[in-house]
Coordinates of N, CA and C in Angstrom, one line a residue:
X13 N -13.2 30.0 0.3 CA -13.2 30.0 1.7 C -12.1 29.2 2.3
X14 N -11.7 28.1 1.8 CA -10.5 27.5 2.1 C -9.6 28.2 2.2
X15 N -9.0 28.9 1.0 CA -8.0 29.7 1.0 C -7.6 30.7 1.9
X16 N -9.0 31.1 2.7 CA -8.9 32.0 3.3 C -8.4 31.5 4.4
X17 N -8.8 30.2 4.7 CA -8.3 29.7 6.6 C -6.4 29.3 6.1
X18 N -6.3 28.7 5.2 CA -5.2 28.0 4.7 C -4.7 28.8 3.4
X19 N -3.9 29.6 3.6 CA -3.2 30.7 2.1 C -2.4 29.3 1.3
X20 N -2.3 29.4 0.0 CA -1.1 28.9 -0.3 C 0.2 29.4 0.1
X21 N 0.8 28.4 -0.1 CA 2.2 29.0 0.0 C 2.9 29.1 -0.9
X22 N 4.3 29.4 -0.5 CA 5.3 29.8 -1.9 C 5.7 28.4 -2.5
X23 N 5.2 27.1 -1.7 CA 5.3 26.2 -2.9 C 4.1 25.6 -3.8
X24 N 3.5 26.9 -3.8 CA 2.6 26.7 -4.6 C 1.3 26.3 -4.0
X25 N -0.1 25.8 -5.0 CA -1.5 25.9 -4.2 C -1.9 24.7 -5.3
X26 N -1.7 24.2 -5.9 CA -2.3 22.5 -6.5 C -1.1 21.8 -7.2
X27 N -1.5 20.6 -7.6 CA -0.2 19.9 -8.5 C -0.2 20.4 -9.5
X28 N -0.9 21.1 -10.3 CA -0.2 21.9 -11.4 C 0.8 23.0 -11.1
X29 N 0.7 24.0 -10.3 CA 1.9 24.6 -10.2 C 3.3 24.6 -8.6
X30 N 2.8 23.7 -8.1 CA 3.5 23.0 -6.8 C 5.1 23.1 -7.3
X31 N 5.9 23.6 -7.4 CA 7.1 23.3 -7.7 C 7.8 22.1 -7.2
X32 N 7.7 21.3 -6.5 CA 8.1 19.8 -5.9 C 7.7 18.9 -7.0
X33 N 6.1 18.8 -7.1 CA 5.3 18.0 -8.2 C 6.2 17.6 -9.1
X34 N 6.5 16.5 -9.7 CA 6.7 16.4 -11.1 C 6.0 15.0 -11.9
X35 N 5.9 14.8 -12.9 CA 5.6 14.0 -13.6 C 6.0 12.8 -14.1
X36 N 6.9 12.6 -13.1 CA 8.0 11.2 -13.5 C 8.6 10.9 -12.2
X37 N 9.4 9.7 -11.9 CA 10.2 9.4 -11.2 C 11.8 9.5 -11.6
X38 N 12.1 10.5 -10.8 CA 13.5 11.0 -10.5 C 14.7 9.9 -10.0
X39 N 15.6 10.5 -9.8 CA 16.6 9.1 -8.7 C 16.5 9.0 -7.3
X40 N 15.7 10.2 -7.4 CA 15.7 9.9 -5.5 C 14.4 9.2 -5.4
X41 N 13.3 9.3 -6.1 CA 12.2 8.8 -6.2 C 12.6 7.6 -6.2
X42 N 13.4 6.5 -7.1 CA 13.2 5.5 -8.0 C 14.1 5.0 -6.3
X43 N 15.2 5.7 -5.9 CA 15.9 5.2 -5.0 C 14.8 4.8 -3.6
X44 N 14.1 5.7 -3.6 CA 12.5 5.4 -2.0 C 12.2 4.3 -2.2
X45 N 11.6 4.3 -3.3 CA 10.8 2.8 -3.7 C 11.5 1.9 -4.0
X46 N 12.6 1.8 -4.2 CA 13.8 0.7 -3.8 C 13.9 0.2 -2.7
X47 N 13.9 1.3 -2.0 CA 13.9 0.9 -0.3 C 12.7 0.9 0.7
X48 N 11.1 0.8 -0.2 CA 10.6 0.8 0.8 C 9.5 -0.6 0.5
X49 N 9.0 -0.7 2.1 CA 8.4 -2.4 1.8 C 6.5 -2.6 1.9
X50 N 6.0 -0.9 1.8 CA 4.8 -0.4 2.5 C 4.6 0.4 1.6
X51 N 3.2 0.3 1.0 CA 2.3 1.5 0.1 C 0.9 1.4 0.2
X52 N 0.7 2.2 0.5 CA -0.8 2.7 0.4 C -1.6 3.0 -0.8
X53 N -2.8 2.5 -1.3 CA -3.1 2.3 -2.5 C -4.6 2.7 -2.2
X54 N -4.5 4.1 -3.0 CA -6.1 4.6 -3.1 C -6.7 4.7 -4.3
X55 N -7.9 4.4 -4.0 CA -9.0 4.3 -5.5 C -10.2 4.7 -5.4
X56 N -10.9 5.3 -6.4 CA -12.2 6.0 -5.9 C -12.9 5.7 -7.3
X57 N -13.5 4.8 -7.3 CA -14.5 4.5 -8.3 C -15.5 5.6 -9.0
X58 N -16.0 6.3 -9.7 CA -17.4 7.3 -9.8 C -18.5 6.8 -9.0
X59 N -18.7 7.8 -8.0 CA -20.1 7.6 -7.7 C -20.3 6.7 -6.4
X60 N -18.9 6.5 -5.9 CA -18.9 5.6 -4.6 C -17.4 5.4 -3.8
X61 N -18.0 5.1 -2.8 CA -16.8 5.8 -1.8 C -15.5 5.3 -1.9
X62 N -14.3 6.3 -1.6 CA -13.5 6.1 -1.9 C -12.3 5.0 -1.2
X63 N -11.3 3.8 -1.8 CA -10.8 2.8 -0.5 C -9.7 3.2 -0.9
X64 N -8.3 2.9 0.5 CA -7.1 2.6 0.4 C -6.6 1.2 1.1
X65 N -6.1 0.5 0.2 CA -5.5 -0.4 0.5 C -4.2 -0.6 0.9
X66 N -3.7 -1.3 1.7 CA -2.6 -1.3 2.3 C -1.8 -2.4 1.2
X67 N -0.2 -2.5 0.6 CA 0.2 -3.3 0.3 C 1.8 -3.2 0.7
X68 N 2.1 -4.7 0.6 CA 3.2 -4.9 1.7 C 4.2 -6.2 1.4
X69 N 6.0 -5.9 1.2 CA 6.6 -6.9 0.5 C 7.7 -6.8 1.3
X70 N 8.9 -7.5 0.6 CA 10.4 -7.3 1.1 C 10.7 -5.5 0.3
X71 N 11.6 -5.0 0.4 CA 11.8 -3.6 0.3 C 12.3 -3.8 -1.4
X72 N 11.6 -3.0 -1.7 CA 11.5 -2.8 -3.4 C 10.4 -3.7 -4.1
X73 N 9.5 -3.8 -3.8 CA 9.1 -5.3 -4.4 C 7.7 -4.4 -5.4
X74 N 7.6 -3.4 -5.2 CA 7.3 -2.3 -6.4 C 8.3 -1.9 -7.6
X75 N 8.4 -2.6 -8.5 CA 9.3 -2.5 -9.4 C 9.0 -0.7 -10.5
X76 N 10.0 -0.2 -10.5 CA 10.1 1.1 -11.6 C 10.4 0.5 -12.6
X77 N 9.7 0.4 -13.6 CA 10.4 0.0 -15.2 C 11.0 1.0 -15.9
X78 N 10.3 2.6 -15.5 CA 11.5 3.7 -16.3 C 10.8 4.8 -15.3
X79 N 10.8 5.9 -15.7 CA 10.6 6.7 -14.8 C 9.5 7.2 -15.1
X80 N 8.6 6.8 -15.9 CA 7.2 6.7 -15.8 C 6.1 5.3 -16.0
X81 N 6.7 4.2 -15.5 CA 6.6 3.4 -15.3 C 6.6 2.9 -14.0
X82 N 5.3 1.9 -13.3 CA 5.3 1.5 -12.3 C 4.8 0.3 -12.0
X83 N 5.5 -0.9 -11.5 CA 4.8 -2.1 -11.3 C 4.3 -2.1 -9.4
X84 N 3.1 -2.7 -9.5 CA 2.8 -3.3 -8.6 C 2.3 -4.5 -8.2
X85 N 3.0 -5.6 -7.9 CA 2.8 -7.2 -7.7 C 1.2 -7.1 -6.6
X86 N 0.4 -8.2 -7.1 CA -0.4 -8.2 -6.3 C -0.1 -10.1 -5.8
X87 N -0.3 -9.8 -4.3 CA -0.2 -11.5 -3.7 C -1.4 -11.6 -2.9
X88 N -1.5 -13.2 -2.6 CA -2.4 -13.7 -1.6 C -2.9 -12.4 -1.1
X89 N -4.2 -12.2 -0.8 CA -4.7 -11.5 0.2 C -6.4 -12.1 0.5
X90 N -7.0 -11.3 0.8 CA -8.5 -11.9 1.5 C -9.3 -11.8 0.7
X91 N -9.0 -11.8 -0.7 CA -9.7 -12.0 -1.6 C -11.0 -11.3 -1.9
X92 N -11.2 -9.9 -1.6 CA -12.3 -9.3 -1.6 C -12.1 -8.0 -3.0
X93 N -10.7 -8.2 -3.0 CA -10.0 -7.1 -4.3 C -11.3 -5.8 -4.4
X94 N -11.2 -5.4 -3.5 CA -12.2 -3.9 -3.6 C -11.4 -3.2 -4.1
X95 N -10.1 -3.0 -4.0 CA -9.6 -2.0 -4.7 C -9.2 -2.3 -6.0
X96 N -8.7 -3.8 -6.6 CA -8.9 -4.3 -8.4 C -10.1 -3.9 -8.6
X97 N -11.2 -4.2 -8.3 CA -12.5 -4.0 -8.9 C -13.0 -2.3 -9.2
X98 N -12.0 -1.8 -8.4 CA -12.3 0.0 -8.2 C -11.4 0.4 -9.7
X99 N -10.0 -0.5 -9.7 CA -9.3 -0.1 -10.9 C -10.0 -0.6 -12.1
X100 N -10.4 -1.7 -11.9 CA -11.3 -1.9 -13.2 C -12.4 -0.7 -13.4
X101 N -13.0 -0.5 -13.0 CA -14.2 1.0 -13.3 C -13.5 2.3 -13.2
X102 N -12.8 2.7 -12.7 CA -12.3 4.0 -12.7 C -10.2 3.7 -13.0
X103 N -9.7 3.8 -13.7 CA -8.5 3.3 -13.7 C -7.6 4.4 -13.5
X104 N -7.5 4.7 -12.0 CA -7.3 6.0 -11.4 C -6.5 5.5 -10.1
X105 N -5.1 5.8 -9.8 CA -4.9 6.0 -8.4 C -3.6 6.6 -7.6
X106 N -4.1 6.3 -6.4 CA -3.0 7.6 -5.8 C -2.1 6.3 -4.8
X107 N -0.9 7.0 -4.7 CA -0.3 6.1 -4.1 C 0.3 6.7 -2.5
X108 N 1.1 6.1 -1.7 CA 1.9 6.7 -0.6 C 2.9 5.8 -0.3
X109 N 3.9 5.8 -0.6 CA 5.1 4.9 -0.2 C 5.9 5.4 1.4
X110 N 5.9 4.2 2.2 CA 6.8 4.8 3.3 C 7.7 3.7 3.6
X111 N 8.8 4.3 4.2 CA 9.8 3.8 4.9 C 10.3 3.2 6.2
X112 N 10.2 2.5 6.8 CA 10.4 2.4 8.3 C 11.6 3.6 8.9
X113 N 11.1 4.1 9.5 CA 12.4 5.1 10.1 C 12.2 6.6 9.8
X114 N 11.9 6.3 8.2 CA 12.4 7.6 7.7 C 11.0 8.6 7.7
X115 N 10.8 9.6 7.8 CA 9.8 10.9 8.0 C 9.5 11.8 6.9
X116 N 9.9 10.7 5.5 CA 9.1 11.6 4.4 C 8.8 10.1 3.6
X117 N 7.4 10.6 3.0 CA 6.5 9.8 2.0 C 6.4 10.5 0.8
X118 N 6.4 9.5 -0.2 CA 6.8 9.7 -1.4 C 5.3 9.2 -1.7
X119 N 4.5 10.3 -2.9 CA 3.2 10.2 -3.0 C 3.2 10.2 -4.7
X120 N 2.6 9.7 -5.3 CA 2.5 9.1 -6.6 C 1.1 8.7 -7.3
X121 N 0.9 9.1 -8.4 CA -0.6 8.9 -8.3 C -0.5 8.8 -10.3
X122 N -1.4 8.1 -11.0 CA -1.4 8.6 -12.2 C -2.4 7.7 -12.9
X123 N -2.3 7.0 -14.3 CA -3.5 6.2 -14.6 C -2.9 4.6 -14.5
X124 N -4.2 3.8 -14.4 CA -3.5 2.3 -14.8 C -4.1 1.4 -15.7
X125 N -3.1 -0.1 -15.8 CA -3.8 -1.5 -15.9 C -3.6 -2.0 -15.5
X126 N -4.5 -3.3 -15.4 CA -4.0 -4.8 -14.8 C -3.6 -5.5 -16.0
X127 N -2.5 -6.2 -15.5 CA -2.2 -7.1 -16.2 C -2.1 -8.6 -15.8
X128 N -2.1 -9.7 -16.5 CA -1.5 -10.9 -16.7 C -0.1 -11.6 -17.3
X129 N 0.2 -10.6 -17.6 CA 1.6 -10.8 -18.4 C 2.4 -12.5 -17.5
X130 N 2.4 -13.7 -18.3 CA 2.9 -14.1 -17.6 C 4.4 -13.8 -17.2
X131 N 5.3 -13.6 -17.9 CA 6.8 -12.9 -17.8 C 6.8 -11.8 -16.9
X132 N 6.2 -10.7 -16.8 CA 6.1 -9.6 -15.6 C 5.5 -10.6 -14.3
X133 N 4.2 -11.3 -14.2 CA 4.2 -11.6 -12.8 C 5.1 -12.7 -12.3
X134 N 6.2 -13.4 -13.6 CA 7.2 -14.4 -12.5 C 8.8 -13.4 -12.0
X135 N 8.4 -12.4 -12.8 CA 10.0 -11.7 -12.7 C 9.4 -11.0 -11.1
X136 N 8.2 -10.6 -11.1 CA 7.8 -10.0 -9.6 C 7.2 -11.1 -8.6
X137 N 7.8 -12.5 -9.0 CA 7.5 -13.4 -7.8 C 8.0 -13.3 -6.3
X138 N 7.6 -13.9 -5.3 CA 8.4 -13.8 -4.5 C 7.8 -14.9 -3.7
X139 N 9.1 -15.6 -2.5 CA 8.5 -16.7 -1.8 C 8.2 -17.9 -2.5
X140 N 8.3 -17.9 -3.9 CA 8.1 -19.1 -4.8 C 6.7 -19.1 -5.6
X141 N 6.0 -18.0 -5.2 CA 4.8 -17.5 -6.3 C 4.5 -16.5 -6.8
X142 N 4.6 -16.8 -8.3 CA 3.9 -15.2 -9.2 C 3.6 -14.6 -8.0
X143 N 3.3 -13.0 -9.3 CA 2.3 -12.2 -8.8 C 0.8 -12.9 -9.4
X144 N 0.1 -12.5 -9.1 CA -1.4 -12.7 -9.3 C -1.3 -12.2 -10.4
X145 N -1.1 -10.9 -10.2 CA -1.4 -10.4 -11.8 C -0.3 -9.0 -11.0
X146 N -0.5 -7.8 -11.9 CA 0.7 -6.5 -11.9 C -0.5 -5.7 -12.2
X147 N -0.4 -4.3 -11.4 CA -1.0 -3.1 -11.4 C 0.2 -2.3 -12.0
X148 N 0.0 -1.4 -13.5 CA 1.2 -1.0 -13.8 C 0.6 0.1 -14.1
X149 N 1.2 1.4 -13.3 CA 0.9 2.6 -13.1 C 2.0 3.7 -14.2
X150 N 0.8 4.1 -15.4 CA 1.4 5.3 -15.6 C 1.5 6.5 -15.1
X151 N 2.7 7.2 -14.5 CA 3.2 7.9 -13.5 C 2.7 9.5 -14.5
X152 N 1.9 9.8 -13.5 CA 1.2 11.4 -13.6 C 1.5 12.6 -13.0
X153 N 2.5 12.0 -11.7 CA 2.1 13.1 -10.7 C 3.4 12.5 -9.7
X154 N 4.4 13.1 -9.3 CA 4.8 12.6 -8.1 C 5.6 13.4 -6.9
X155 N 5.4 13.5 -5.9 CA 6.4 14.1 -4.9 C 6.4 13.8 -3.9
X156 N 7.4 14.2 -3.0 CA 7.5 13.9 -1.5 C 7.2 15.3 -0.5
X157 N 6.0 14.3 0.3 CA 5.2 14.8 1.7 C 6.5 15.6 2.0
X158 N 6.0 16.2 3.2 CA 6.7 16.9 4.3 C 6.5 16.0 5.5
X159 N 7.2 16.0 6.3 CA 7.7 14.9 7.7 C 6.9 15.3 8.9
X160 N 6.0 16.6 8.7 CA 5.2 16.9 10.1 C 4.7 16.0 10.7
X161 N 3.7 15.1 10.0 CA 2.8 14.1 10.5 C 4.0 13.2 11.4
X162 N 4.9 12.7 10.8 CA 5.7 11.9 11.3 C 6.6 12.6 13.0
X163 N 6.6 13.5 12.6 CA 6.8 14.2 13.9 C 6.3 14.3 15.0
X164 N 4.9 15.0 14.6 CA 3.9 15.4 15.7 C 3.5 13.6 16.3
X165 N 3.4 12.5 15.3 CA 2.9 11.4 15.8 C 4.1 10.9 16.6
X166 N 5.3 10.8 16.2 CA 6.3 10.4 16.4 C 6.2 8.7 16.0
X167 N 5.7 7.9 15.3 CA 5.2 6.9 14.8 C 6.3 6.0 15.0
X168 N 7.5 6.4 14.9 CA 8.7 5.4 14.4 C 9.2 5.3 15.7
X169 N 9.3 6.0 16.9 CA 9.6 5.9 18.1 C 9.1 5.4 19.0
X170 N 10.0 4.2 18.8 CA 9.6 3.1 19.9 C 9.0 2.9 20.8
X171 N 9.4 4.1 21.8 CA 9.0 4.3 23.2 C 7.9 4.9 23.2
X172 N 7.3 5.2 22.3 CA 5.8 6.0 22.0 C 4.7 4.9 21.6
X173 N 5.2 3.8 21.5 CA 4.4 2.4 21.2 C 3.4 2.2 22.1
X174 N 1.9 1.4 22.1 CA 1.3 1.1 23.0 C 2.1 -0.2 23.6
X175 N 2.1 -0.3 24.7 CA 2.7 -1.0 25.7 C 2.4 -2.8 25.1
X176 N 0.8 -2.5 24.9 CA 0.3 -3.5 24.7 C -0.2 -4.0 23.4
X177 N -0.4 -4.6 22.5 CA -0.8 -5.1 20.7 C -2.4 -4.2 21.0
X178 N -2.9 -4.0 20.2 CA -4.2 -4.1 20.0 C -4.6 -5.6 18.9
X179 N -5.1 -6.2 19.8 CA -5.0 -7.9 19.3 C -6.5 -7.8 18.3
X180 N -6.5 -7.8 16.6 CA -8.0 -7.7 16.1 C -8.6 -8.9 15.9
X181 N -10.0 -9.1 16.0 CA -10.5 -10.6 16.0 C -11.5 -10.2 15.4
X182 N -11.2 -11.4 13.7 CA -12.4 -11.3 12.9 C -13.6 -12.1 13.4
X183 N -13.6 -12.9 14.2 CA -14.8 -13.6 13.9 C -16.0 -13.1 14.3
X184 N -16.1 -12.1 15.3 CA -17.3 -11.4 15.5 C -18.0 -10.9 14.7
X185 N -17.4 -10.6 13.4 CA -18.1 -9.8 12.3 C -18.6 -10.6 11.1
X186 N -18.5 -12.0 11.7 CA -19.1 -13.5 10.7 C -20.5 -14.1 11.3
X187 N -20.1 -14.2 12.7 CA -21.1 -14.8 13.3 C -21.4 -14.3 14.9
X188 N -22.5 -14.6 15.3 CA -22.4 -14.6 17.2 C -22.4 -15.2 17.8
X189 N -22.0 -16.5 17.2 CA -21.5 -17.7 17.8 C -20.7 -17.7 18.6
X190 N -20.0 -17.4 19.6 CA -18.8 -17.2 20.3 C -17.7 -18.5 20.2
X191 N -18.4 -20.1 20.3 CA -17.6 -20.9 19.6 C -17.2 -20.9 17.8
X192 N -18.2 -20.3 17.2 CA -17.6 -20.2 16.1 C -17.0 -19.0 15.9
X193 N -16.7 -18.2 16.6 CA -15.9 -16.6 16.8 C -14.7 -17.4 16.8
X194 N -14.3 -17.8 17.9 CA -13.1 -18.4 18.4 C -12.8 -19.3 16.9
X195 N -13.2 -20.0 16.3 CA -12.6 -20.9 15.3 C -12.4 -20.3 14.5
X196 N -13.0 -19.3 13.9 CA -12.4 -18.3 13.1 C -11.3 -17.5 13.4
X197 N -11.1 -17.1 14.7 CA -9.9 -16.2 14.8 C -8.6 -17.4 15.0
X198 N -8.8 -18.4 15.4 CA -8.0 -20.0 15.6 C -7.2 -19.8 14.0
X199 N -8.5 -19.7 13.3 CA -8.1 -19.9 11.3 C -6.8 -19.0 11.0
X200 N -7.4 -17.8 11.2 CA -6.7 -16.2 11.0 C -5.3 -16.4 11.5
X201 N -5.3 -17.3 12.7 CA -4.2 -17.5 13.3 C -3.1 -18.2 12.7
X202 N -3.9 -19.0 12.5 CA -2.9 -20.3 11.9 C -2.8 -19.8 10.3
X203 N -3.3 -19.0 9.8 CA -2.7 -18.7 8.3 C -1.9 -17.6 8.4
X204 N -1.9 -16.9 9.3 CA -1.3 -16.0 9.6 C 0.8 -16.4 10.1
X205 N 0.4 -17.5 10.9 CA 1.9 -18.0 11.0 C 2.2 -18.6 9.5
X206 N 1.4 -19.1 8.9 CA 1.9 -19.9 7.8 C 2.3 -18.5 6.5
X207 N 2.0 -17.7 6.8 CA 2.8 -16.6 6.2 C 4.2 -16.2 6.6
X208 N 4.1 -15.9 7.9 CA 5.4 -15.9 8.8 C 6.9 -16.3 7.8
X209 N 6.0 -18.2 8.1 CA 7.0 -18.9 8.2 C 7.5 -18.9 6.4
X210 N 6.9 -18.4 5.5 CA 7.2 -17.8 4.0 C 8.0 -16.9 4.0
X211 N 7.4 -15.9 4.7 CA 8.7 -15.1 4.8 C 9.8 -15.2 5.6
X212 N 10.0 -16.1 6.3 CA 11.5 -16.6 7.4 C 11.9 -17.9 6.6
X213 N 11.3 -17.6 4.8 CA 11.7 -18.7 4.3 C 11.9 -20.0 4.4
X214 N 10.7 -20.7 5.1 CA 10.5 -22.0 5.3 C 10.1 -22.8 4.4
X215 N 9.0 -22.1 4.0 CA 7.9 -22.6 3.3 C 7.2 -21.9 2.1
X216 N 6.8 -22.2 0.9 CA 6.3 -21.8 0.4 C 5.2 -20.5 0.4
X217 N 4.7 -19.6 0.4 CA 3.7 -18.2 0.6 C 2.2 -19.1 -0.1
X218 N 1.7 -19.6 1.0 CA 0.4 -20.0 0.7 C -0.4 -19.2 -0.2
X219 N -1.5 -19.8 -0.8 CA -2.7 -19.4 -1.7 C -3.5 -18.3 -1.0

């Protein structure tokens, strides 16, 4: 019934015969993820729903070791690793690399592990701390989206921006305290600069 609303097209109808698809990273591939500082990291455990996690560096900070080969540094985050714990049970994932500017994503997906390696997470340090540990993806599957979405949204264009931030505040979702709301979003705040100031190279990238 799909097929019926949605025909394939001439580039084909799954990643087996997609003619774009391929099973490695190319030069233009290895060159994206050189330049990009944004990936999207999906995981779907058996039997429970599936998460994408957002991850985010200076531009290349996803290292290619060959062209089926893939590092991904993991840093400080909020420490809930739903998505390491998804790779530990199902060792499966899909990726989306983007660019600032640019109107095509490069999508990647194949099997993994975690590692400890100390030598891989100091070679992918940054800011003056390891990685945590390295998600190293063997490459199964890879090609680049088409740029519609980017279009139709117009995402990278400025002037299409909300005027105003949409400002998010954790602490409602801790307590109903409204004074302890406020101290928690005060926290968020204040670690949130102290990241900042890691990346404008001040200071060390907090724990």
């Amino acid at each position: 019934e799909l097929r019926q609303i949605i025909p394939a097209g001439s580039s084909g109808s799954s990643l087996e015969d997609a003619g774009k698809v391929i099973d490695y990273l190319d030069d233009q591939m290895t060159a994206f993820i050189g330049e990009s500082p944004f990936v999207h990291i999906a995981t779907c455990p058996p039997d429970k729903i599936p998460l994408v996690s957002p991850k985010g560096d200076e531009p290349g900070f996803c290292r290619v070791k060959d062209s089926r080969t893939l590092c991904i540094p993991e840093r400080p985050g909020n420490k809930l690793v739903l998505g390491l714990q998804a790779l530990l049970e199902y060792p499966k994932v899909g990726l989306c690399f983007q660019i600032p500017g640019n109107e095509s994503t490069l999508r990647v997906g194949g099997s993994v592990k975690l590692t400890r390696n100390a030598q891989l997470c100091q070679e992918l340090q940054t800011r003056g701390l390891p990685a945590k540990l390295v998600i190293v993806v063997h490459i199964e599957y890879a090609f680049f989206h088409c740029s519609k979405a980017y279009i139709r949204s117009r995402l990278w264009q400025s002037d299409t921006w909300p005027k105003e931030q949409c400002k998010v505040k954790f602490g409602r979702y801790f307590t109903k305290s409204e004074p302890l709301q406020n101290k928690i979003d005060t926290m968020v705040d204040q670690h949130y600069a102290l990241v900042q100031e890691a990346v404008d190279g001040k200071i060390n990238e907090p724990d």
